[in-house]
PDB file of C-alpha atoms in Angstrom:
ATOM      1  CA  UNK A 188      -0.050  -0.096   0.130  1.00 52.00           C
ATOM      2  CA  UNK A 189       1.844   3.784  -1.136  1.00 61.00           C
ATOM      3  CA  UNK A 190       2.447   5.793   1.809  1.00 58.00           C
ATOM      4  CA  UNK A 191      -0.567   8.708   0.003  1.00 55.00           C
ATOM      5  CA  UNK A 192      -3.620   5.407   0.625  1.00 59.00           C
ATOM      6  CA  UNK A 193      -2.247   4.804   4.211  1.00 63.00           C
ATOM      7  CA  UNK A 194      -2.336   8.263   4.897  1.00 69.00           C
ATOM      8  CA  UNK A 195      -6.000   9.727   7.163  1.00 76.00           C
ATOM      9  CA  UNK A 196      -7.068  12.915   6.221  1.00 86.00           C
ATOM     10  CA  UNK A 197      -8.110  15.591   9.486  1.00 94.00           C
ATOM     11  CA  UNK A 198      -9.882  18.830   8.066  1.00 96.00           C
ATOM     12  CA  UNK A 199     -10.343  21.891  10.218  1.00 96.00           C
ATOM     13  CA  UNK A 200     -13.744  23.126  11.854  1.00 96.00           C
ATOM     14  CA  UNK A 201     -15.231  24.997   8.396  1.00 97.00           C
ATOM     15  CA  UNK A 202     -14.556  22.190   5.884  1.00 96.00           C
ATOM     16  CA  UNK A 203     -16.550  19.324   9.066  1.00 96.00           C
ATOM     17  CA  UNK A 204     -18.853  21.767   9.148  1.00 96.00           C
ATOM     18  CA  UNK A 205     -19.751  21.773   5.046  1.00 96.00           C
ATOM     19  CA  UNK A 206     -19.268  18.075   5.000  1.00 94.00           C
ATOM     20  CA  UNK A 207     -21.949  17.882   7.640  1.00 93.00           C
ATOM     21  CA  UNK A 208     -24.438  20.645   6.778  1.00 94.00           C
ATOM     22  CA  UNK A 209     -23.870  22.647  10.174  1.00 95.00           C
ATOM     23  CA  UNK A 210     -22.153  25.213  10.840  1.00 95.00           C
ATOM     24  CA  UNK A 211     -18.389  25.654  12.624  1.00 96.00           C
ATOM     25  CA  UNK A 212     -20.321  26.907  16.073  1.00 96.00           C
ATOM     26  CA  UNK A 213     -22.006  23.347  16.201  1.00 95.00           C
ATOM     27  CA  UNK A 214     -18.491  21.864  15.476  1.00 96.00           C
ATOM     28  CA  UNK A 215     -17.510  23.118  18.566  1.00 95.00           C
ATOM     29  CA  UNK A 216     -20.121  23.130  20.483  1.00 95.00           C
ATOM     30  CA  UNK A 217     -20.680  19.060  20.106  1.00 95.00           C
ATOM     31  CA  UNK A 218     -15.842  19.097  20.674  1.00 95.00           C
ATOM     32  CA  UNK A 219     -16.163  20.533  23.968  1.00 94.00           C
ATOM     33  CA  UNK A 220     -19.252  18.496  24.665  1.00 93.00           C
ATOM     34  CA  UNK A 221     -16.879  15.699  24.252  1.00 94.00           C
ATOM     35  CA  UNK A 222     -19.437  14.262  20.936  1.00 94.00           C
ATOM     36  CA  UNK A 223     -17.198  13.989  18.276  1.00 95.00           C
ATOM     37  CA  UNK A 224     -13.356  13.284  18.412  1.00 96.00           C
ATOM     38  CA  UNK A 225     -10.760  15.989  17.723  1.00 96.00           C
ATOM     39  CA  UNK A 226      -7.110  16.013  17.540  1.00 95.00           C
ATOM     40  CA  UNK A 227      -5.821  19.340  19.664  1.00 93.00           C
ATOM     41  CA  UNK A 228      -2.523  20.196  17.349  1.00 92.00           C
ATOM     42  CA  UNK A 229      -1.288  23.941  19.549  1.00 93.00           C
ATOM     43  CA  UNK A 230      -3.954  25.580  21.907  1.00 90.00           C
ATOM     44  CA  UNK A 231      -5.497  27.200  18.378  1.00 90.00           C
ATOM     45  CA  UNK A 232      -5.274  24.310  15.892  1.00 95.00           C
ATOM     46  CA  UNK A 233      -8.008  21.655  16.318  1.00 96.00           C
ATOM     47  CA  UNK A 234      -8.788  18.813  13.481  1.00 97.00           C
ATOM     48  CA  UNK A 235     -11.561  15.665  13.199  1.00 97.00           C
ATOM     49  CA  UNK A 236     -10.895  12.584  11.049  1.00 96.00           C
ATOM     50  CA  UNK A 237     -14.368  12.421   9.143  1.00 93.00           C
ATOM     51  CA  UNK A 238     -13.753   8.835   9.913  1.00 93.00           C
ATOM     52  CA  UNK A 239     -13.792   9.488  13.617  1.00 94.00           C
ATOM     53  CA  UNK A 240     -16.607  12.313  13.987  1.00 94.00           C
ATOM     54  CA  UNK A 241     -19.026   9.917  11.146  1.00 92.00           C
ATOM     55  CA  UNK A 242     -18.806   6.826  13.473  1.00 92.00           C
ATOM     56  CA  UNK A 243     -19.412   9.369  17.387  1.00 93.00           C
ATOM     57  CA  UNK A 244     -21.670  10.989  16.090  1.00 89.00           C
ATOM     58  CA  UNK A 245     -23.143   7.022  14.957  1.00 89.00           C
ATOM     59  CA  UNK A 246     -22.881   5.145  18.441  1.00 87.00           C
ATOM     60  CA  UNK A 247     -24.436   8.867  19.665  1.00 79.00           C
ATOM     61  CA  UNK A 248     -27.999   7.971  18.177  1.00 73.00           C
ATOM     62  CA  UNK A 249     -27.881   4.160  18.669  1.00 76.00           C
ATOM     63  CA  UNK A 250     -26.566   4.454  22.315  1.00 71.00           C
ATOM     64  CA  UNK A 251     -29.148   7.211  23.469  1.00 64.00           C
ATOM     65  CA  UNK A 252     -31.920   7.152  21.055  1.00 58.00           C
ATOM     66  CA  UNK A 253     -34.361   9.290  23.204  1.00 57.00           C
ATOM     67  CA  UNK A 254     -30.980  12.106  23.387  1.00 54.00           C
ATOM     68  CA  UNK A 255     -31.896  12.924  19.562  1.00 51.00           C
ATOM     69  CA  UNK A 256     -32.304  15.971  18.876  1.00 55.00           C
ATOM     70  CA  UNK A 257     -35.629  16.038  15.979  1.00 52.00           C
ATOM     71  CA  UNK A 258     -31.898  17.551  13.342  1.00 51.00           C
ATOM     72  CA  UNK A 259     -30.530  14.072  14.448  1.00 46.00           C
ATOM     73  CA  UNK A 260     -33.964  12.012  13.763  1.00 48.00           C
ATOM     74  CA  UNK A 261     -34.241  10.225  10.591  1.00 52.00           C
ATOM     75  CA  UNK A 262     -36.646  13.060   8.645  1.00 53.00           C
ATOM     76  CA  UNK A 263     -40.087  11.798   6.976  1.00 51.00           C
ATOM     77  CA  UNK A 264     -40.464  13.020   3.479  1.00 57.00           C
ATOM     78  CA  UNK A 265     -42.775  15.130   1.241  1.00 58.00           C
ATOM     79  CA  UNK A 266     -44.928  11.128   0.410  1.00 61.00           C
ATOM     80  CA  UNK A 267     -44.903   9.511   3.731  1.00 59.00           C
ATOM     81  CA  UNK A 268     -45.340  12.141   5.730  1.00 59.00           C
ATOM     82  CA  UNK A 269     -48.585  13.034   3.740  1.00 61.00           C
ATOM     83  CA  UNK A 270     -49.034   9.100   3.688  1.00 59.00           C
ATOM     84  CA  UNK A 271     -48.975   9.230   7.103  1.00 53.00           C
ATOM     85  CA  UNK A 272     -51.301  11.682   8.238  1.00 49.00           C
ATOM     86  CA  UNK A 273     -53.393  10.998   6.002  1.00 55.00           C
ATOM     87  CA  UNK A 274     -54.352   7.827   7.844  1.00 54.00           C
ATOM     88  CA  UNK A 275     -55.539   9.331  10.917  1.00 51.00           C
TER      89      UNK A 275
END
């Protein structure tokens, strides 16, 4: 295996926020709460491994589904919503 293939990519908070479609503030809040792992290079340089972050978020949702925020839960499509509401 080549060195480039073994290399792990680390993301900035901005890059991770773009990928997860959340704000940078949310990324830093999740990090401070210990909900996502981070690598602290210096006091001001913090990096994130996307695979580790996704695993941490998935594990947290599986362990505490009752604590998941509405944004963490799966959303219904329009078709699912209307078919569910028409059955009531």
